Amino acid sequence: MKRTNETARIIAEELGYTGEIIVDARLKERMVNAEYEGRLWSEIKEIYTEKFGTLNIPTGLHMLSVLGGAETDETINLRIKEAYEDISTKYAGKRVLIVAHGNVFRSFVHHVMGVPLERVMTDRNYRIQNNELIRLPSSPLQNPLDRWVYGELTTLVGKVQDAFERYDLQTAAASLVSFMDDLTNWYVRRSRRRFWKSENDGDKTQAYETLYHVLTTLCKVAAPMIPFVTESVYRGLTGRESVHLDMFPSFERTHVSTHLLADMKKTKEFVTLGLALRSSKKIRVRQPLQSVTIGETLDPYFVEILKEELNVKEVIVGDMSSVARQICRPDAKIPGPRIGKAVQEVIREAKSGNFTILPTGQVQVGEYTLETNEFTLAYEPLVEGSDVEGNGGLVIMMDSIITEELRLEGVARDVIRMIQDMRKEAEYQVTDRIRLALRGDEAPKLSGFIHLIQDETLAEAVSLESLTNPEMTRILEGEGNALEIQIQRV
């Protein structure tokens, strides 16, 4: 506490700060029992040697832990979390400089960035060094999606900064485009419900604060490459004079949860494979399916993402070797002239699965080696009524059988989409409630999905008879059964 207090005093003097320096004992690196408070390490060593007859243990805080004189990581984290929450509440909207030892900031990272306590205490990536400055959000990032975009943003800063130093503008620009695609088509799209929900809870606030941080930081990163657009966006967001007068962002390694980024990347790859399967089978995304099967266990959060993105009822984890077989399909026109008559035998063996993928990416079939441009790798299903897709070692199997119940739910979701379009065309407010009529042979069959339709479209009632004075009418075509939809604002 003496060291950190002196450090804070020096910083305040350099910054010309004349206000109060607040000392909070809860931000000690580690508290000890009164028996050991203020003792020298040499004295503690003597106590330890007298008690155990040896010093065969790492010195320092580990010794105090064995003596029962120091806190555990759990108790440290609890009091530091309490102190951080008090500071965040008391100084809301202000920048606060906290001077403390490294382990204190590990607890901050656990609390604010959601990194598991065991990992933050053992992973070298979170080992905060003395004289190191780290920046943290003003409130904990409870939603994994926010922590993910923080990590991707920090990764972008590191990539662009490194590329600029090497004057590799192509890599810098490509990294920027890739991040903007993730921001638009993943973070913003998956956060739409958070942005638009009526209740102004903590999750909604955190989504807006996170997006603000990402956009302002992104403007700083992109400013050297797209100076005028970033200037306009940055000034509009912040009201400051110019993005070009601000500092380039620094790489905040404590914002990067490597496990979270890896899990999200894998989830996105599974989504890509699933959507490719739907496309090949010409099954629209709004049509629910029963299940997909993957070969890896994912955290429940990512399982829910898979369910939503692929519109399936269940995600099954199974042995993919029992449901799919990888095959190789040589293109006879390319290796044919080189291999000669043996090309047909090579094709048969490759399609039968008798091949080896080499570390170079080539394929060995018997005594012949196929170059990467001479073949394609694919997967064949081993389970009847299923379809498989794979890439880069990941395989997904989809149950593409559409039962009557699933078909009707797909119709209900098509109805919801059309009503939303009708509301927009009629210039209804987001909160306007409506009366709704569904007419046609399919209408009575949708009784099991009436509550879903009402909730998603703010319909007070759903009638199977025509409305007296409908404000808009549309026809939903589908598999020979037209459905008439009428709406009327309440």
Short mmCIF file of C-alpha atoms in Angstrom, two decimals:
data_model
loop_
_atom_site.label_atom_id
_atom_site.label_comp_id
_atom_site.label_asym_id
_atom_site.label_seq_id
_atom_site.Cartn_x
_atom_site.Cartn_y
_atom_site.Cartn_z
CA MET A 1 0.00 0.00 0.00
CA LYS A 2 2.93 2.33 0.68
CA ARG A 3 4.38 1.66 -2.76
CA THR A 4 1.12 2.17 -4.62
CA ASN A 5 0.31 5.33 -2.64
CA GLU A 6 3.71 6.80 -3.53
CA THR A 7 3.22 5.84 -7.20
CA ALA A 8 -0.20 7.52 -7.23
CA ARG A 9 1.31 10.68 -5.69
CA ILE A 10 4.02 10.86 -8.38
CA ILE A 11 1.47 10.38 -11.18
CA ALA A 12 -0.81 13.04 -9.70
CA GLU A 13 2.08 15.48 -9.49
CA GLU A 14 3.08 14.86 -13.11
CA LEU A 15 -0.52 15.34 -14.30
CA GLY A 16 -1.04 18.46 -12.24
CA TYR A 17 -3.83 16.73 -10.28
CA THR A 18 -4.53 18.45 -6.96
CA GLY A 19 -7.56 16.47 -5.81
CA GLU A 20 -7.77 13.74 -3.23
CA ILE A 21 -5.94 10.44 -3.58
CA ILE A 22 -8.28 7.85 -2.11
CA VAL A 23 -6.73 4.89 -0.31
CA ASP A 24 -8.94 1.78 -0.34
CA ALA A 25 -7.60 -1.13 1.72
CA ARG A 26 -9.80 -3.52 -0.27
CA LEU A 27 -7.41 -3.04 -3.19
CA LYS A 28 -4.47 -4.58 -1.37
CA GLU A 29 -2.77 -7.29 -3.37
CA ARG A 30 -3.28 -9.79 -0.55
CA MET A 31 -4.41 -9.37 3.05
CA VAL A 32 -2.79 -11.38 5.86
CA ASN A 33 -3.75 -12.36 9.38
CA ALA A 34 -2.80 -10.01 12.20
CA GLU A 35 -0.15 -12.53 13.32
CA TYR A 36 1.84 -11.83 10.15
CA GLU A 37 0.86 -8.22 9.40
CA GLY A 38 3.95 -6.04 9.08
CA ARG A 39 6.44 -8.88 9.53
CA LEU A 40 9.55 -9.22 7.36
CA TRP A 41 9.87 -12.22 5.05
CA SER A 42 12.91 -13.33 7.04
CA GLU A 43 10.73 -13.52 10.17
CA ILE A 44 8.03 -15.46 8.36
CA LYS A 45 10.66 -17.91 7.06
CA GLU A 46 11.78 -18.53 10.64
CA ILE A 47 8.19 -19.18 11.73
CA TYR A 48 7.66 -21.54 8.79
CA THR A 49 10.93 -23.43 9.45
CA GLU A 50 10.11 -23.78 13.13
CA LYS A 51 6.64 -25.13 12.33
CA PHE A 52 7.49 -27.48 9.43
CA GLY A 53 11.23 -28.02 9.86
CA THR A 54 11.92 -27.19 6.20
CA LEU A 55 11.74 -24.43 3.60
CA ASN A 56 10.98 -26.91 0.80
CA ILE A 57 8.23 -24.72 -0.68
CA PRO A 58 8.25 -21.64 -2.95
CA THR A 59 8.87 -18.54 -0.90
CA GLY A 60 6.58 -15.55 -0.74
CA LEU A 61 2.79 -15.63 -0.64
CA HIS A 62 2.69 -19.43 -1.11
CA MET A 63 4.45 -19.74 2.25
CA LEU A 64 1.85 -17.53 3.92
CA SER A 65 -0.92 -19.59 2.34
CA VAL A 66 0.50 -22.79 3.85
CA LEU A 67 0.80 -21.07 7.24
CA GLY A 68 -2.83 -20.05 7.01
CA GLY A 69 -1.89 -16.40 7.05
CA ALA A 70 -2.92 -15.25 3.59
CA GLU A 71 -6.16 -15.06 1.63
CA THR A 72 -7.17 -17.48 -1.08
CA ASP A 73 -7.69 -16.31 -4.65
CA GLU A 74 -11.45 -16.57 -4.12
CA THR A 75 -11.55 -14.25 -1.10
CA ILE A 76 -9.23 -11.76 -2.80
CA ASN A 77 -11.49 -11.66 -5.81
CA LEU A 78 -14.64 -11.08 -3.75
CA ARG A 79 -13.35 -7.99 -1.95
CA ILE A 80 -11.76 -6.52 -5.08
CA LYS A 81 -15.01 -7.08 -6.97
CA GLU A 82 -16.88 -5.22 -4.22
CA ALA A 83 -14.39 -2.33 -4.38
CA TYR A 84 -14.64 -2.13 -8.19
CA GLU A 85 -18.44 -2.06 -8.11
CA ASP A 86 -18.39 0.74 -5.51
CA ILE A 87 -15.93 2.76 -7.60
CA SER A 88 -17.97 2.24 -10.78
CA THR A 89 -21.14 3.41 -9.04
CA LYS A 90 -19.63 6.38 -7.22
CA TYR A 91 -17.72 7.71 -10.25
CA ALA A 92 -20.12 6.69 -13.03
CA GLY A 93 -19.29 8.41 -16.34
CA LYS A 94 -15.79 9.41 -15.22
CA ARG A 95 -12.36 8.02 -15.93
CA VAL A 96 -10.79 6.59 -12.80
CA LEU A 97 -7.10 5.80 -12.37
CA ILE A 98 -6.49 2.88 -10.02
CA VAL A 99 -2.95 2.22 -8.85
CA ALA A 100 -2.41 -1.26 -7.42
CA HIS A 101 -0.34 -4.42 -7.77
CA GLY A 102 -0.71 -6.89 -10.61
CA ASN A 103 -2.88 -9.50 -8.90
CA VAL A 104 -5.49 -6.84 -8.16
CA PHE A 105 -5.90 -6.26 -11.89
CA ARG A 106 -6.18 -9.99 -12.52
CA SER A 107 -9.27 -9.92 -10.33
CA PHE A 108 -10.51 -6.89 -12.28
CA VAL A 109 -10.10 -8.82 -15.54
CA HIS A 110 -12.00 -11.78 -14.08
CA HIS A 111 -14.84 -9.56 -12.90
CA VAL A 112 -15.10 -7.17 -15.86
CA MET A 113 -14.06 -9.32 -18.83
CA GLY A 114 -15.62 -12.57 -17.59
CA VAL A 115 -12.41 -14.64 -17.73
CA PRO A 116 -12.69 -17.66 -15.36
CA LEU A 117 -10.86 -17.05 -12.07
CA GLU A 118 -8.68 -20.15 -12.38
CA ARG A 119 -7.56 -19.14 -15.86
CA VAL A 120 -6.91 -15.50 -15.00
CA MET A 121 -4.74 -16.56 -12.05
CA THR A 122 -2.65 -19.08 -14.00
CA ASP A 123 -2.56 -17.90 -17.62
CA ARG A 124 0.55 -15.83 -18.33
CA ASN A 125 -1.48 -13.68 -20.74
CA TYR A 126 -3.17 -12.10 -17.72
CA ARG A 127 -0.01 -11.60 -15.68
CA ILE A 128 -0.04 -7.83 -15.23
CA GLN A 129 3.47 -6.42 -14.90
CA ASN A 130 4.49 -3.54 -12.65
CA ASN A 131 4.39 -0.18 -14.43
CA GLU A 132 1.86 -1.54 -16.97
CA LEU A 133 -1.26 0.40 -17.92
CA ILE A 134 -4.45 -1.51 -18.75
CA ARG A 135 -7.85 -0.11 -19.67
CA LEU A 136 -11.09 -1.75 -18.60
CA PRO A 137 -14.78 -1.06 -19.33
CA SER A 138 -16.63 0.88 -16.64
CA SER A 139 -18.97 -2.04 -15.95
CA PRO A 140 -18.67 -5.84 -16.26
CA LEU A 141 -19.30 -7.33 -19.69
CA GLN A 142 -21.95 -9.90 -18.77
CA ASN A 143 -22.79 -10.94 -22.33
CA PRO A 144 -20.21 -13.21 -24.03
CA LEU A 145 -20.97 -11.45 -27.32
CA ASP A 146 -19.64 -8.17 -25.89
CA ARG A 147 -16.50 -9.86 -24.59
CA TRP A 148 -16.02 -11.49 -27.99
CA VAL A 149 -16.21 -8.22 -29.93
CA TYR A 150 -13.83 -6.57 -27.42
CA GLY A 151 -11.35 -9.38 -28.09
CA GLU A 152 -11.74 -9.16 -31.87
CA LEU A 153 -11.35 -5.37 -31.76
CA THR A 154 -8.14 -5.63 -29.74
CA THR A 155 -6.85 -8.29 -32.12
CA LEU A 156 -7.58 -5.92 -35.01
CA VAL A 157 -5.64 -3.12 -33.29
CA GLY A 158 -2.62 -5.42 -32.94
CA LYS A 159 -2.79 -6.61 -36.57
CA VAL A 160 -3.18 -3.13 -38.06
CA GLN A 161 -0.51 -1.62 -35.84
CA ASP A 162 1.94 -4.36 -36.84
CA ALA A 163 1.04 -3.97 -40.53
CA PHE A 164 1.50 -0.18 -40.38
CA GLU A 165 4.95 -0.59 -38.83
CA ARG A 166 5.91 -2.83 -41.78
CA TYR A 167 4.04 -0.54 -44.23
CA ASP A 168 1.98 -3.55 -45.25
CA LEU A 169 -1.18 -1.66 -46.17
CA GLN A 170 -2.78 -4.64 -47.92
CA THR A 171 -2.78 -6.70 -44.70
CA ALA A 172 -4.01 -3.71 -42.70
CA ALA A 173 -6.91 -3.10 -45.08
CA ALA A 174 -7.84 -6.81 -45.27
CA SER A 175 -7.89 -7.06 -41.46
CA LEU A 176 -10.13 -4.00 -41.28
CA VAL A 177 -12.60 -5.37 -43.86
CA SER A 178 -12.72 -8.75 -42.09
CA PHE A 179 -13.49 -7.13 -38.73
CA MET A 180 -16.18 -4.87 -40.19
CA ASP A 181 -17.85 -7.94 -41.66
CA ASP A 182 -17.83 -9.63 -38.23
CA LEU A 183 -19.11 -6.45 -36.59
CA THR A 184 -22.00 -6.00 -39.03
CA ASN A 185 -23.03 -9.55 -39.85
CA TRP A 186 -22.38 -11.15 -36.48
CA TYR A 187 -22.22 -8.73 -33.53
CA VAL A 188 -24.83 -6.18 -34.63
CA ARG A 189 -27.11 -8.78 -36.21
CA ARG A 190 -27.02 -11.03 -33.15
CA SER A 191 -27.53 -8.01 -30.85
CA ARG A 192 -30.61 -6.64 -32.64
CA ARG A 193 -33.01 -7.91 -29.99
CA ARG A 194 -30.83 -6.34 -27.31
CA PHE A 195 -30.87 -2.98 -29.09
CA TRP A 196 -34.60 -2.97 -29.80
CA LYS A 197 -36.15 -4.49 -26.67
CA SER A 198 -38.46 -2.11 -24.85
CA GLU A 199 -37.10 -2.51 -21.32
CA ASN A 200 -33.97 -0.47 -20.66
CA ASP A 201 -32.13 -3.09 -18.62
CA GLY A 202 -28.42 -3.52 -18.02
CA ASP A 203 -27.92 -5.79 -21.03
CA LYS A 204 -29.40 -3.23 -23.42
CA THR A 205 -27.24 -0.47 -21.92
CA GLN A 206 -24.14 -2.66 -22.16
CA ALA A 207 -24.87 -3.43 -25.82
CA TYR A 208 -25.04 0.27 -26.68
CA GLU A 209 -21.93 1.10 -24.63
CA THR A 210 -20.00 -1.73 -26.26
CA LEU A 211 -21.04 -0.70 -29.77
CA TYR A 212 -20.07 2.92 -29.01
CA HIS A 213 -16.63 1.80 -27.80
CA VAL A 214 -16.14 -0.42 -30.85
CA LEU A 215 -17.18 2.26 -33.36
CA THR A 216 -15.05 5.02 -31.83
CA THR A 217 -12.02 2.73 -31.59
CA LEU A 218 -12.60 1.45 -35.12
CA CYS A 219 -12.58 5.04 -36.40
CA LYS A 220 -9.15 5.59 -34.82
CA VAL A 221 -7.79 2.37 -36.31
CA ALA A 222 -9.14 3.08 -39.81
CA ALA A 223 -8.41 6.83 -39.83
CA PRO A 224 -5.05 6.58 -41.67
CA MET A 225 -6.71 4.58 -44.49
CA ILE A 226 -10.18 6.20 -44.76
CA PRO A 227 -9.61 9.66 -43.23
CA PHE A 228 -12.79 11.47 -44.30
CA VAL A 229 -15.41 8.83 -43.46
CA THR A 230 -13.85 8.12 -40.07
CA GLU A 231 -13.64 11.86 -39.35
CA SER A 232 -17.37 12.28 -40.03
CA VAL A 233 -18.43 9.24 -38.00
CA TYR A 234 -16.08 10.00 -35.08
CA ARG A 235 -17.14 13.63 -34.77
CA GLY A 236 -20.79 12.60 -34.98
CA LEU A 237 -20.36 10.03 -32.22
CA THR A 238 -18.12 11.95 -29.83
CA GLY A 239 -18.53 15.66 -30.59
CA ARG A 240 -14.74 16.00 -30.49
CA GLU A 241 -12.73 18.12 -32.87
CA SER A 242 -11.08 15.41 -34.95
CA VAL A 243 -10.25 11.71 -34.91
CA HIS A 244 -6.82 12.61 -36.28
CA LEU A 245 -5.98 14.53 -33.11
CA ASP A 246 -6.59 11.49 -30.93
CA MET A 247 -4.11 8.75 -30.04
CA PHE A 248 -3.97 5.52 -32.01
CA PRO A 249 -5.46 2.72 -29.83
CA SER A 250 -3.12 0.49 -27.87
CA PHE A 251 -3.24 -3.30 -27.85
CA GLU A 252 -5.12 -4.31 -24.67
CA ARG A 253 -4.11 -7.93 -24.21
CA THR A 254 -6.38 -8.35 -21.17
CA HIS A 255 -9.35 -7.84 -23.51
CA VAL A 256 -8.48 -10.98 -25.47
CA SER A 257 -9.98 -14.22 -24.18
CA THR A 258 -8.33 -16.71 -26.52
CA HIS A 259 -10.70 -19.52 -25.52
CA LEU A 260 -13.78 -17.37 -26.16
CA LEU A 261 -12.50 -16.24 -29.55
CA ALA A 262 -11.66 -19.83 -30.53
CA ASP A 263 -15.07 -21.15 -29.44
CA MET A 264 -16.91 -18.37 -31.28
CA LYS A 265 -14.83 -18.98 -34.41
CA LYS A 266 -15.65 -22.69 -34.30
CA THR A 267 -19.34 -21.91 -33.79
CA LYS A 268 -19.34 -19.60 -36.80
CA GLU A 269 -17.68 -22.30 -38.89
CA PHE A 270 -20.38 -24.79 -37.89
CA VAL A 271 -23.01 -22.19 -38.84
CA THR A 272 -21.37 -21.72 -42.25
CA LEU A 273 -21.41 -25.48 -42.86
CA GLY A 274 -25.04 -25.75 -41.75
CA LEU A 275 -26.15 -22.89 -44.00
CA ALA A 276 -24.26 -24.45 -46.91
CA LEU A 277 -26.16 -27.69 -46.30
CA ARG A 278 -29.50 -25.86 -46.27
CA SER A 279 -28.57 -24.09 -49.49
CA SER A 280 -27.59 -27.32 -51.24
CA LYS A 281 -30.90 -28.92 -50.21
CA LYS A 282 -32.84 -25.71 -51.07
CA ILE A 283 -34.30 -25.51 -47.54
CA ARG A 284 -34.88 -21.89 -46.50
CA VAL A 285 -33.50 -20.79 -43.12
CA ARG A 286 -36.96 -19.92 -41.75
CA GLN A 287 -37.96 -23.57 -42.12
CA PRO A 288 -37.20 -25.29 -38.77
CA LEU A 289 -35.40 -28.64 -38.83
CA GLN A 290 -35.16 -31.24 -36.11
CA SER A 291 -31.43 -31.49 -35.41
CA VAL A 292 -27.81 -31.08 -36.37
CA THR A 293 -25.01 -33.34 -35.17
CA ILE A 294 -21.47 -32.14 -34.49
CA GLY A 295 -18.41 -33.92 -33.21
CA GLU A 296 -17.41 -31.49 -30.44
CA THR A 297 -18.92 -30.45 -27.12
CA LEU A 298 -19.66 -26.73 -26.98
CA ASP A 299 -20.59 -24.49 -24.08
CA PRO A 300 -24.42 -24.13 -23.76
CA TYR A 301 -24.13 -20.48 -24.89
CA PHE A 302 -22.67 -21.54 -28.25
CA VAL A 303 -25.15 -24.41 -28.57
CA GLU A 304 -27.98 -21.86 -28.37
CA ILE A 305 -26.30 -19.80 -31.10
CA LEU A 306 -26.20 -22.88 -33.33
CA LYS A 307 -29.88 -23.56 -32.70
CA GLU A 308 -30.85 -19.98 -33.56
CA GLU A 309 -28.59 -19.53 -36.58
CA LEU A 310 -29.43 -22.90 -38.14
CA ASN A 311 -33.05 -22.91 -36.90
CA VAL A 312 -32.93 -26.41 -35.43
CA LYS A 313 -34.58 -27.90 -32.36
CA GLU A 314 -31.58 -29.83 -31.09
CA VAL A 315 -27.80 -29.93 -31.33
CA ILE A 316 -26.46 -33.46 -30.88
CA VAL A 317 -22.82 -34.30 -30.09
CA GLY A 318 -21.76 -37.58 -31.67
CA ASP A 319 -18.94 -39.60 -33.17
CA MET A 320 -18.74 -38.14 -36.66
CA SER A 321 -16.83 -41.15 -37.99
CA SER A 322 -20.04 -43.16 -37.58
CA VAL A 323 -22.24 -40.66 -39.41
CA ALA A 324 -19.99 -39.34 -42.20
CA ARG A 325 -17.13 -40.53 -44.36
CA GLN A 326 -14.59 -38.28 -46.02
CA ILE A 327 -14.02 -38.98 -49.70
CA CYS A 328 -11.71 -37.59 -52.36
CA ARG A 329 -12.97 -36.68 -55.83
CA PRO A 330 -10.12 -36.36 -58.34
CA ASP A 331 -10.69 -34.24 -61.44
CA ALA A 332 -9.67 -36.69 -64.15
CA LYS A 333 -8.97 -33.95 -66.70
CA ILE A 334 -6.07 -32.51 -64.69
CA PRO A 335 -4.03 -35.51 -63.42
CA GLY A 336 -5.12 -37.75 -66.35
CA PRO A 337 -2.35 -36.79 -68.80
CA ARG A 338 0.25 -37.21 -66.05
CA ILE A 339 -1.03 -40.49 -64.56
CA GLY A 340 -2.26 -42.09 -67.78
CA LYS A 341 -4.40 -45.24 -67.75
CA ALA A 342 -4.15 -45.58 -63.98
CA VAL A 343 -6.30 -42.48 -63.48
CA GLN A 344 -9.56 -44.48 -63.38
CA GLU A 345 -8.17 -46.75 -60.66
CA VAL A 346 -6.99 -43.70 -58.71
CA ILE A 347 -10.49 -42.18 -58.95
CA ARG A 348 -12.15 -45.41 -57.73
CA GLU A 349 -9.76 -45.79 -54.78
CA ALA A 350 -10.06 -42.12 -53.80
CA LYS A 351 -13.87 -42.20 -53.87
CA SER A 352 -13.79 -45.39 -51.77
CA GLY A 353 -11.86 -43.57 -49.07
CA ASN A 354 -8.52 -45.26 -49.72
CA PHE A 355 -6.36 -42.14 -49.61
CA THR A 356 -4.14 -40.20 -47.23
CA ILE A 357 -4.05 -36.44 -46.77
CA LEU A 358 -0.42 -35.33 -46.60
CA PRO A 359 0.84 -32.45 -44.38
CA THR A 360 1.46 -30.47 -47.59
CA GLY A 361 -2.25 -30.62 -48.48
CA GLN A 362 -1.63 -33.13 -51.27
CA VAL A 363 -3.40 -36.50 -51.35
CA GLN A 364 -1.68 -39.87 -51.64
CA VAL A 365 -3.66 -42.56 -53.49
CA GLY A 366 -1.64 -45.76 -53.71
CA GLU A 367 1.63 -44.89 -55.41
CA TYR A 368 0.29 -41.66 -56.90
CA THR A 369 0.27 -38.18 -55.37
CA LEU A 370 -2.46 -35.72 -56.34
CA GLU A 371 -1.72 -31.99 -56.21
CA THR A 372 -4.11 -29.65 -54.39
CA ASN A 373 -5.66 -28.45 -57.66
CA GLU A 374 -6.35 -31.99 -58.87
CA PHE A 375 -9.05 -33.03 -56.41
CA THR A 376 -11.76 -31.88 -53.99
CA LEU A 377 -12.51 -33.31 -50.55
CA ALA A 378 -16.10 -33.97 -49.56
CA TYR A 379 -18.17 -35.97 -47.07
CA GLU A 380 -20.79 -38.66 -47.58
CA PRO A 381 -23.49 -39.44 -45.01
CA LEU A 382 -23.60 -42.88 -43.41
CA VAL A 383 -27.03 -42.32 -41.84
CA GLU A 384 -30.14 -42.60 -44.01
CA GLY A 385 -32.21 -39.41 -44.26
CA SER A 386 -29.34 -37.12 -43.28
CA ASP A 387 -26.94 -34.81 -45.07
CA VAL A 388 -23.37 -33.89 -44.16
CA GLU A 389 -20.98 -31.03 -44.86
CA GLY A 390 -17.39 -30.59 -43.80
CA ASN A 391 -14.40 -28.30 -44.12
CA GLY A 392 -11.03 -28.04 -42.43
CA GLY A 393 -11.63 -31.03 -40.16
CA LEU A 394 -15.06 -29.86 -38.97
CA VAL A 395 -18.08 -31.95 -39.98
CA ILE A 396 -21.77 -31.33 -39.42
CA MET A 397 -24.73 -33.63 -40.10
CA MET A 398 -28.24 -32.27 -40.55
CA ASP A 399 -31.53 -34.10 -40.27
CA SER A 400 -33.29 -32.66 -43.33
CA ILE A 401 -36.57 -34.58 -42.94
CA ILE A 402 -39.40 -32.03 -42.59
CA THR A 403 -42.31 -33.38 -40.57
CA GLU A 404 -45.78 -31.84 -40.78
CA GLU A 405 -45.21 -30.11 -37.44
CA LEU A 406 -41.95 -28.59 -38.65
CA ARG A 407 -43.54 -27.56 -41.97
CA LEU A 408 -46.34 -25.70 -40.18
CA GLU A 409 -43.86 -23.91 -37.93
CA GLY A 410 -42.04 -22.82 -41.10
CA VAL A 411 -45.31 -21.45 -42.48
CA ALA A 412 -45.88 -19.60 -39.19
CA ARG A 413 -42.45 -17.99 -39.46
CA ASP A 414 -43.17 -16.98 -43.05
CA VAL A 415 -46.40 -15.40 -41.82
CA ILE A 416 -44.48 -13.48 -39.16
CA ARG A 417 -41.98 -12.20 -41.73
CA MET A 418 -44.74 -11.02 -44.08
CA ILE A 419 -46.64 -9.27 -41.24
CA GLN A 420 -43.44 -7.45 -40.23
CA ASP A 421 -43.00 -6.29 -43.82
CA MET A 422 -46.65 -5.17 -43.90
CA ARG A 423 -46.24 -3.22 -40.66
CA LYS A 424 -43.21 -1.46 -42.10
CA GLU A 425 -44.97 -0.67 -45.37
CA ALA A 426 -47.99 0.68 -43.47
CA GLU A 427 -45.59 2.87 -41.41
CA TYR A 428 -46.74 1.47 -38.07
CA GLN A 429 -44.71 2.38 -35.01
CA VAL A 430 -42.60 -0.39 -33.47
CA THR A 431 -44.89 -0.44 -30.41
CA ASP A 432 -48.22 -0.29 -32.30
CA ARG A 433 -50.49 -3.26 -31.61
CA ILE A 434 -52.59 -4.77 -34.39
CA ARG A 435 -55.57 -6.96 -35.14
CA LEU A 436 -54.77 -9.87 -37.44
CA ALA A 437 -56.79 -12.17 -39.67
CA LEU A 438 -55.51 -15.33 -41.38
CA ARG A 439 -57.69 -16.92 -44.06
CA GLY A 440 -57.17 -20.03 -46.16
CA ASP A 441 -56.88 -23.81 -45.88
CA GLU A 442 -53.63 -23.52 -43.88
CA ALA A 443 -55.00 -21.03 -41.33
CA PRO A 444 -56.75 -23.51 -38.96
CA LYS A 445 -53.65 -25.74 -38.99
CA LEU A 446 -51.57 -22.92 -37.47
CA SER A 447 -53.47 -23.01 -34.15
CA GLY A 448 -50.42 -24.36 -32.32
CA PHE A 449 -48.36 -21.33 -33.36
CA ILE A 450 -50.88 -18.55 -32.73
CA HIS A 451 -49.13 -17.35 -29.55
CA LEU A 452 -45.79 -17.23 -31.40
CA ILE A 453 -47.33 -15.13 -34.18
CA GLN A 454 -49.00 -12.80 -31.67
CA ASP A 455 -45.86 -12.28 -29.61
CA GLU A 456 -43.64 -11.59 -32.62
CA THR A 457 -46.05 -9.21 -34.39
CA LEU A 458 -47.78 -7.50 -31.40
CA ALA A 459 -51.15 -8.86 -32.52
CA GLU A 460 -53.88 -8.59 -29.88
CA ALA A 461 -55.99 -11.27 -31.53
CA VAL A 462 -55.86 -13.62 -34.50
CA SER A 463 -59.09 -14.24 -36.39
CA LEU A 464 -59.88 -16.80 -39.05
CA GLU A 465 -62.55 -14.47 -40.44
CA SER A 466 -62.01 -11.31 -42.50
CA LEU A 467 -61.48 -8.02 -40.62
CA THR A 468 -64.19 -5.40 -41.10
CA ASN A 469 -61.89 -2.71 -42.45
CA PRO A 470 -58.41 -4.16 -42.98
CA GLU A 471 -55.75 -1.53 -43.59
CA MET A 472 -53.59 -3.91 -45.58
CA THR A 473 -54.01 -7.35 -47.17
CA ARG A 474 -51.36 -9.64 -48.60
CA ILE A 475 -51.31 -13.19 -50.02
CA LEU A 476 -48.65 -15.64 -48.83
CA GLU A 477 -48.02 -18.26 -51.51
CA GLY A 478 -46.68 -21.64 -50.52
CA GLU A 479 -46.81 -25.20 -51.85
CA GLY A 480 -50.15 -24.64 -53.56
CA ASN A 481 -51.87 -23.35 -50.41
CA ALA A 482 -52.33 -19.57 -50.47
CA LEU A 483 -52.82 -17.80 -47.15
CA GLU A 484 -54.50 -14.40 -46.97
CA ILE A 485 -53.16 -12.06 -44.28
CA GLN A 486 -55.03 -8.93 -43.12
CA ILE A 487 -53.86 -6.40 -40.52
CA GLN A 488 -55.45 -3.42 -38.82
CA ARG A 489 -53.89 -1.08 -36.28
CA VAL A 490 -55.66 -1.08 -32.88
#
